[in-house]
Amino acid sequence: MDFTNTLIVWYLKNLRDLPWRQTRNPYRIWLSEIMLQQTRVAQATPYYYRFLEAFPTVQDMATTDEETLLKLWQGLGYYSRARNLHFTAKQVVTEFKGEFPKTYNELLQLKGVGEYTAAAIASIAYHEPVAVVDGNVYRVLARFFGIETDIASSGAKKEFTELANTLLDRKRPAEFNQAMMEFGAVHCTPKNPKCDCCVLQSACVAFRDKKTNVLPLKLKKTKVTNRYFHYLVFEDLEGKVLLEKRTEKGIWHNLYQFPLIESQGILS
């Protein structure tokens, strides 16, 4: 089976009509990729439109103030992404004369742009043949090729990146990368993948060996740290409440909250 061509053909027939797929503008692609980090498409889409209305260009975003940008981001979560957006917009204007870098390696210089995001922008906006590797890609490749490498291990990223770049259609990198992401997002899903109608089924090792629910393999568990917050709500007779600005570094830096007491455990 020709994995690459089969996947691209599937994508072109089944792709979702998403606004960031109607452009090759690196600013718009970058904005969508940052918003889609740890956020579902349905939730991110209205924010994408809202941001483009407020900031049609990277210059517009660079010249706004942080509070205005954070207000627009409100409800999307992971606010460090919004701060990175603002920082990077200013970085593009000051260091790159308002033009987004045009290569994968240069894109990595931007704050908040890692290997996955750089590969997405480089391949979609500039047709640079570099493969994206994220959770969707891990899952599709691990299942199809029967790879039992622990994806949390130190060498997994290199292994999967090399494989993805081997499979990459160098003449159609944008289509291939988007096909991988789309297939993992809507078809070869973490739970209940659509194996019965899968175009890759005949050569899929996980389907053949009944390991779809096992692969990709992830042995290392994420460590969870419990924190205990106790908020104090003060309200006057006019219904006004007291808020404070969070100045400590962290995911809620510079956001407003009720006065807070943090304890080592649950208060009795």
mmCIF file of C-alpha atoms in Angstrom:
data_model
loop_
_atom_site.group_PDB
_atom_site.id
_atom_site.type_symbol
_atom_site.label_atom_id
_atom_site.label_comp_id
_atom_site.label_asym_id
_atom_site.label_seq_id
_atom_site.Cartn_x
_atom_site.Cartn_y
_atom_site.Cartn_z
ATOM 1 C CA MET A 1 0.000 0.000 0.000
ATOM 2 C CA ASP A 2 1.151 3.538 -0.795
ATOM 3 C CA PHE A 3 0.610 5.043 2.670
ATOM 4 C CA THR A 4 1.349 8.630 1.656
ATOM 5 C CA ASN A 5 -0.806 8.839 -1.468
ATOM 6 C CA THR A 6 -3.688 6.920 0.144
ATOM 7 C CA LEU A 7 -3.702 9.331 3.082
ATOM 8 C CA ILE A 8 -3.596 12.455 0.915
ATOM 9 C CA VAL A 9 -6.420 11.180 -1.312
ATOM 10 C CA TRP A 10 -8.492 10.475 1.810
ATOM 11 C CA TYR A 11 -7.776 13.971 3.103
ATOM 12 C CA LEU A 12 -8.755 15.746 -0.093
ATOM 13 C CA LYS A 13 -12.079 13.897 -0.061
ATOM 14 C CA ASN A 14 -12.827 14.297 3.658
ATOM 15 C CA LEU A 15 -11.159 17.469 4.890
ATOM 16 C CA ARG A 16 -13.157 19.770 7.141
ATOM 17 C CA ASP A 17 -13.824 23.268 5.830
ATOM 18 C CA LEU A 18 -11.791 25.231 8.394
ATOM 19 C CA PRO A 19 -10.977 28.942 7.968
ATOM 20 C CA TRP A 20 -7.208 28.561 8.365
ATOM 21 C CA ARG A 21 -7.176 26.076 5.487
ATOM 22 C CA GLN A 22 -8.281 28.801 3.105
ATOM 23 C CA THR A 23 -5.058 30.764 3.411
ATOM 24 C CA ARG A 24 -1.297 30.510 2.989
ATOM 25 C CA ASN A 25 -0.753 33.615 5.094
ATOM 26 C CA PRO A 26 1.844 32.644 7.746
ATOM 27 C CA TYR A 27 0.361 35.077 10.294
ATOM 28 C CA ARG A 28 -3.054 33.428 10.077
ATOM 29 C CA ILE A 29 -1.609 29.919 10.104
ATOM 30 C CA TRP A 30 0.549 30.776 13.139
ATOM 31 C CA LEU A 31 -2.480 32.240 14.951
ATOM 32 C CA SER A 32 -4.553 29.119 14.327
ATOM 33 C CA GLU A 33 -1.772 26.750 15.360
ATOM 34 C CA ILE A 34 -1.239 28.550 18.684
ATOM 35 C CA MET A 35 -4.971 28.581 19.401
ATOM 36 C CA LEU A 36 -5.336 24.888 18.567
ATOM 37 C CA GLN A 37 -2.706 23.850 21.091
ATOM 38 C CA GLN A 38 -4.691 21.879 23.705
ATOM 39 C CA THR A 39 -7.959 23.344 22.367
ATOM 40 C CA ARG A 40 -10.683 21.765 20.257
ATOM 41 C CA VAL A 41 -11.402 23.137 16.781
ATOM 42 C CA ALA A 42 -15.001 24.063 17.659
ATOM 43 C CA GLN A 43 -13.868 26.126 20.635
ATOM 44 C CA ALA A 44 -10.953 27.822 18.865
ATOM 45 C CA THR A 45 -12.773 28.837 15.673
ATOM 46 C CA PRO A 46 -14.785 31.818 17.017
ATOM 47 C CA TYR A 47 -11.659 33.120 18.768
ATOM 48 C CA TYR A 48 -9.761 32.870 15.499
ATOM 49 C CA TYR A 49 -12.325 35.101 13.765
ATOM 50 C CA ARG A 50 -12.411 37.469 16.736
ATOM 51 C CA PHE A 51 -8.637 37.919 16.748
ATOM 52 C CA LEU A 52 -8.454 38.515 13.006
ATOM 53 C CA GLU A 53 -11.133 41.172 13.290
ATOM 54 C CA ALA A 54 -9.246 42.913 16.104
ATOM 55 C CA PHE A 55 -5.769 42.288 14.656
ATOM 56 C CA PRO A 56 -5.888 41.852 10.860
ATOM 57 C CA THR A 57 -2.081 41.884 10.669
ATOM 58 C CA VAL A 58 0.826 40.967 12.911
ATOM 59 C CA GLN A 59 1.605 44.694 13.176
ATOM 60 C CA ASP A 60 -1.855 45.310 14.650
ATOM 61 C CA MET A 61 -1.282 42.640 17.273
ATOM 62 C CA ALA A 62 2.192 43.921 18.097
ATOM 63 C CA THR A 63 0.958 47.444 18.841
ATOM 64 C CA THR A 64 -1.916 46.475 21.137
ATOM 65 C CA ASP A 65 -1.528 46.267 24.917
ATOM 66 C CA GLU A 66 -1.408 42.983 26.795
ATOM 67 C CA GLU A 67 -4.657 43.526 28.708
ATOM 68 C CA THR A 68 -6.629 44.028 25.496
ATOM 69 C CA LEU A 69 -5.209 40.831 24.036
ATOM 70 C CA LEU A 70 -5.838 38.837 27.230
ATOM 71 C CA LYS A 71 -9.425 40.099 27.326
ATOM 72 C CA LEU A 72 -10.019 38.773 23.809
ATOM 73 C CA TRP A 73 -8.421 35.470 24.824
ATOM 74 C CA GLN A 74 -10.661 35.147 27.887
ATOM 75 C CA GLY A 75 -12.256 31.711 28.083
ATOM 76 C CA LEU A 76 -9.728 29.947 25.851
ATOM 77 C CA GLY A 77 -7.444 28.956 28.727
ATOM 78 C CA TYR A 78 -3.674 28.387 28.944
ATOM 79 C CA TYR A 79 -3.004 32.126 28.992
ATOM 80 C CA SER A 80 0.722 31.700 28.441
ATOM 81 C CA ARG A 81 -0.210 31.102 24.797
ATOM 82 C CA ALA A 82 -1.756 34.568 24.613
ATOM 83 C CA ARG A 83 1.327 36.179 26.127
ATOM 84 C CA ASN A 84 3.528 34.300 23.700
ATOM 85 C CA LEU A 85 1.322 35.539 20.840
ATOM 86 C CA HIS A 86 1.867 39.116 21.935
ATOM 87 C CA PHE A 87 5.608 38.683 22.463
ATOM 88 C CA THR A 88 6.055 36.922 19.125
ATOM 89 C CA ALA A 89 4.035 39.524 17.224
ATOM 90 C CA LYS A 90 6.371 42.213 18.560
ATOM 91 C CA GLN A 91 9.364 39.973 17.793
ATOM 92 C CA VAL A 92 8.272 39.561 14.154
ATOM 93 C CA VAL A 93 7.839 43.330 13.787
ATOM 94 C CA THR A 94 11.102 44.339 15.464
ATOM 95 C CA GLU A 95 13.457 41.498 14.494
ATOM 96 C CA PHE A 96 12.008 40.395 11.155
ATOM 97 C CA LYS A 97 10.699 43.740 9.842
ATOM 98 C CA GLY A 98 7.091 42.630 10.039
ATOM 99 C CA GLU A 99 7.561 39.531 7.870
ATOM 100 C CA PHE A 100 7.285 36.031 9.294
ATOM 101 C CA PRO A 101 10.453 33.942 8.931
ATOM 102 C CA LYS A 102 10.285 31.780 5.823
ATOM 103 C CA THR A 103 12.103 28.638 6.953
ATOM 104 C CA TYR A 104 11.570 25.989 9.606
ATOM 105 C CA ASN A 105 14.839 26.782 11.395
ATOM 106 C CA GLU A 106 14.133 30.514 11.471
ATOM 107 C CA LEU A 107 10.581 29.956 12.732
ATOM 108 C CA LEU A 108 12.006 28.086 15.720
ATOM 109 C CA GLN A 109 13.499 31.395 16.877
ATOM 110 C CA LEU A 110 10.013 32.718 17.654
ATOM 111 C CA LYS A 111 8.782 32.455 21.219
ATOM 112 C CA GLY A 112 6.090 29.843 21.710
ATOM 113 C CA VAL A 113 6.887 28.201 18.365
ATOM 114 C CA GLY A 114 8.166 24.680 18.834
ATOM 115 C CA GLU A 115 9.094 22.030 16.306
ATOM 116 C CA TYR A 116 5.500 21.059 15.525
ATOM 117 C CA THR A 117 4.254 24.621 15.003
ATOM 118 C CA ALA A 118 7.331 25.589 12.980
ATOM 119 C CA ALA A 119 6.851 22.566 10.721
ATOM 120 C CA ALA A 120 3.157 23.365 10.251
ATOM 121 C CA ILE A 121 3.823 26.986 9.278
ATOM 122 C CA ALA A 122 6.826 26.159 7.090
ATOM 123 C CA SER A 123 5.027 23.418 5.161
ATOM 124 C CA ILE A 124 1.634 25.109 4.770
ATOM 125 C CA ALA A 125 2.737 28.712 4.166
ATOM 126 C CA TYR A 126 6.038 28.113 2.380
ATOM 127 C CA HIS A 127 5.789 24.491 1.123
ATOM 128 C CA GLU A 128 8.998 23.533 2.929
ATOM 129 C CA PRO A 129 9.230 19.717 3.061
ATOM 130 C CA VAL A 130 9.339 19.165 6.825
ATOM 131 C CA ALA A 131 6.973 16.795 8.629
ATOM 132 C CA VAL A 132 4.829 17.682 11.627
ATOM 133 C CA VAL A 133 4.877 15.353 14.616
ATOM 134 C CA ASP A 134 2.259 15.581 17.359
ATOM 135 C CA GLY A 135 -0.054 13.228 19.237
ATOM 136 C CA ASN A 136 -2.121 12.568 16.130
ATOM 137 C CA VAL A 137 0.966 11.632 14.136
ATOM 138 C CA TYR A 138 2.288 9.379 16.901
ATOM 139 C CA ARG A 139 -1.032 7.559 16.970
ATOM 140 C CA VAL A 140 -1.445 7.075 13.215
ATOM 141 C CA LEU A 141 2.128 5.896 12.673
ATOM 142 C CA ALA A 142 2.278 3.699 15.774
ATOM 143 C CA ARG A 143 -0.901 1.893 14.788
ATOM 144 C CA PHE A 144 -0.250 1.557 11.068
ATOM 145 C CA PHE A 145 3.346 0.329 11.430
ATOM 146 C CA GLY A 146 2.853 -1.477 14.748
ATOM 147 C CA ILE A 147 5.493 0.608 16.525
ATOM 148 C CA GLU A 148 5.708 -0.330 20.203
ATOM 149 C CA THR A 149 8.157 2.375 21.244
ATOM 150 C CA ASP A 150 6.997 4.206 24.365
ATOM 151 C CA ILE A 151 6.072 7.648 23.019
ATOM 152 C CA ALA A 152 7.096 9.192 26.357
ATOM 153 C CA SER A 153 10.630 7.785 26.054
ATOM 154 C CA SER A 154 13.632 9.948 25.190
ATOM 155 C CA GLY A 155 14.161 8.536 21.705
ATOM 156 C CA ALA A 156 10.544 8.387 20.561
ATOM 157 C CA LYS A 157 10.344 11.854 19.052
ATOM 158 C CA LYS A 158 13.420 11.302 16.903
ATOM 159 C CA GLU A 159 12.153 7.900 15.737
ATOM 160 C CA PHE A 160 8.708 9.148 14.765
ATOM 161 C CA THR A 161 10.061 12.351 13.203
ATOM 162 C CA GLU A 162 12.464 10.412 10.979
ATOM 163 C CA LEU A 163 9.667 8.071 9.901
ATOM 164 C CA ALA A 164 7.285 10.953 9.187
ATOM 165 C CA ASN A 165 9.920 12.729 7.100
ATOM 166 C CA THR A 166 10.553 9.511 5.167
ATOM 167 C CA LEU A 167 6.852 9.263 4.317
ATOM 168 C CA LEU A 168 6.444 12.977 3.569
ATOM 169 C CA ASP A 169 5.421 13.867 0.025
ATOM 170 C CA ARG A 170 8.108 16.437 -0.728
ATOM 171 C CA LYS A 171 6.059 17.958 -3.538
ATOM 172 C CA ARG A 172 2.927 18.214 -1.377
ATOM 173 C CA PRO A 173 4.160 18.773 2.201
ATOM 174 C CA ALA A 174 1.194 20.933 3.177
ATOM 175 C CA GLU A 175 -1.345 18.347 2.048
ATOM 176 C CA PHE A 176 0.559 15.478 3.679
ATOM 177 C CA ASN A 177 0.945 17.212 7.035
ATOM 178 C CA GLN A 178 -2.665 18.320 7.137
ATOM 179 C CA ALA A 179 -3.757 14.835 6.101
ATOM 180 C CA MET A 180 -1.834 13.305 9.018
ATOM 181 C CA MET A 181 -3.330 15.770 11.481
ATOM 182 C CA GLU A 182 -6.850 15.426 10.111
ATOM 183 C CA PHE A 183 -6.752 11.634 9.961
ATOM 184 C CA GLY A 184 -5.626 11.396 13.567
ATOM 185 C CA ALA A 185 -8.118 14.003 14.738
ATOM 186 C CA VAL A 186 -11.305 12.673 13.153
ATOM 187 C CA HIS A 187 -10.665 9.091 11.999
ATOM 188 C CA CYS A 188 -7.811 7.328 13.811
ATOM 189 C CA THR A 189 -8.961 8.763 17.137
ATOM 190 C CA PRO A 190 -7.647 7.778 20.599
ATOM 191 C CA LYS A 191 -10.886 5.976 21.441
ATOM 192 C CA ASN A 192 -13.260 4.232 19.056
ATOM 193 C CA PRO A 193 -11.277 4.779 15.839
ATOM 194 C CA LYS A 194 -13.220 4.177 12.618
ATOM 195 C CA CYS A 195 -11.354 1.004 11.683
ATOM 196 C CA ASP A 196 -14.282 -0.582 9.854
ATOM 197 C CA CYS A 197 -14.219 2.066 7.123
ATOM 198 C CA CYS A 198 -10.518 2.936 7.216
ATOM 199 C CA VAL A 199 -8.652 3.343 3.932
ATOM 200 C CA LEU A 200 -5.468 2.088 5.638
ATOM 201 C CA GLN A 201 -7.087 -0.961 7.225
ATOM 202 C CA SER A 202 -5.658 -3.610 4.861
ATOM 203 C CA ALA A 203 -2.069 -2.791 5.847
ATOM 204 C CA CYS A 204 -2.577 -1.561 9.416
ATOM 205 C CA VAL A 205 -0.591 -3.680 11.882
ATOM 206 C CA ALA A 206 -2.623 -2.564 14.905
ATOM 207 C CA PHE A 207 -5.871 -3.595 13.208
ATOM 208 C CA ARG A 208 -4.393 -6.908 12.107
ATOM 209 C CA ASP A 209 -2.986 -7.724 15.547
ATOM 210 C CA LYS A 210 -5.947 -6.270 17.470
ATOM 211 C CA LYS A 211 -3.735 -3.683 19.174
ATOM 212 C CA THR A 212 -5.685 -0.569 18.264
ATOM 213 C CA ASN A 213 -6.535 0.053 21.919
ATOM 214 C CA VAL A 214 -2.924 -0.526 22.973
ATOM 215 C CA LEU A 215 -1.020 1.645 20.511
ATOM 216 C CA PRO A 216 0.528 4.127 20.762
ATOM 217 C CA LEU A 217 2.307 2.886 23.859
ATOM 218 C CA LYS A 218 2.737 5.368 26.700
ATOM 219 C CA LEU A 219 4.111 3.941 29.932
ATOM 220 C CA LYS A 220 5.126 7.082 31.805
ATOM 221 C CA LYS A 221 2.290 8.644 33.741
ATOM 222 C CA THR A 222 1.956 12.397 34.121
ATOM 223 C CA LYS A 223 2.721 13.538 37.650
ATOM 224 C CA VAL A 224 -0.182 15.411 39.209
ATOM 225 C CA THR A 225 0.415 18.078 41.843
ATOM 226 C CA ASN A 226 -2.507 19.164 43.983
ATOM 227 C CA ARG A 227 -2.826 22.826 44.966
ATOM 228 C CA TYR A 228 -5.448 24.186 47.331
ATOM 229 C CA PHE A 229 -6.914 27.635 46.580
ATOM 230 C CA HIS A 230 -9.391 29.430 48.823
ATOM 231 C CA TYR A 231 -10.967 32.536 47.314
ATOM 232 C CA LEU A 232 -12.486 35.291 49.432
ATOM 233 C CA VAL A 233 -15.485 37.050 47.929
ATOM 234 C CA PHE A 234 -16.174 40.542 49.258
ATOM 235 C CA GLU A 235 -19.347 42.266 48.032
ATOM 236 C CA ASP A 236 -20.691 45.649 49.088
ATOM 237 C CA LEU A 237 -24.293 46.801 49.280
ATOM 238 C CA GLU A 238 -24.200 47.932 45.651
ATOM 239 C CA GLY A 239 -23.167 44.483 44.464
ATOM 240 C CA LYS A 240 -19.601 45.486 43.655
ATOM 241 C CA VAL A 241 -16.930 42.866 44.341
ATOM 242 C CA LEU A 242 -13.250 43.143 45.222
ATOM 243 C CA LEU A 243 -10.689 41.814 42.729
ATOM 244 C CA GLU A 244 -6.903 41.755 42.742
ATOM 245 C CA LYS A 245 -4.374 41.432 39.944
ATOM 246 C CA ARG A 246 -2.297 38.277 40.084
ATOM 247 C CA THR A 247 1.351 39.392 39.955
ATOM 248 C CA GLU A 248 3.046 36.056 40.645
ATOM 249 C CA LYS A 249 4.573 34.224 37.722
ATOM 250 C CA GLY A 250 2.536 31.317 36.419
ATOM 251 C CA ILE A 251 -0.305 30.455 34.059
ATOM 252 C CA TRP A 252 -2.564 33.186 35.497
ATOM 253 C CA HIS A 253 0.054 35.934 35.575
ATOM 254 C CA ASN A 254 -1.474 39.443 35.261
ATOM 255 C CA LEU A 255 -5.057 38.111 35.390
ATOM 256 C CA TYR A 256 -7.659 39.261 37.907
ATOM 257 C CA GLN A 257 -9.055 37.103 40.692
ATOM 258 C CA PHE A 258 -10.831 37.230 44.027
ATOM 259 C CA PRO A 259 -8.397 37.623 46.957
ATOM 260 C CA LEU A 260 -6.722 34.257 47.403
ATOM 261 C CA ILE A 261 -5.304 32.194 50.221
ATOM 262 C CA GLU A 262 -3.336 29.115 49.197
ATOM 263 C CA SER A 263 -2.909 26.340 51.757
ATOM 264 C CA GLN A 264 -0.992 23.082 51.981
ATOM 265 C CA GLY A 265 -4.189 21.061 52.131
ATOM 266 C CA ILE A 266 -7.951 21.191 52.517
ATOM 267 C CA LEU A 267 -8.982 23.566 55.284
ATOM 268 C CA SER A 268 -11.315 22.015 57.827
#
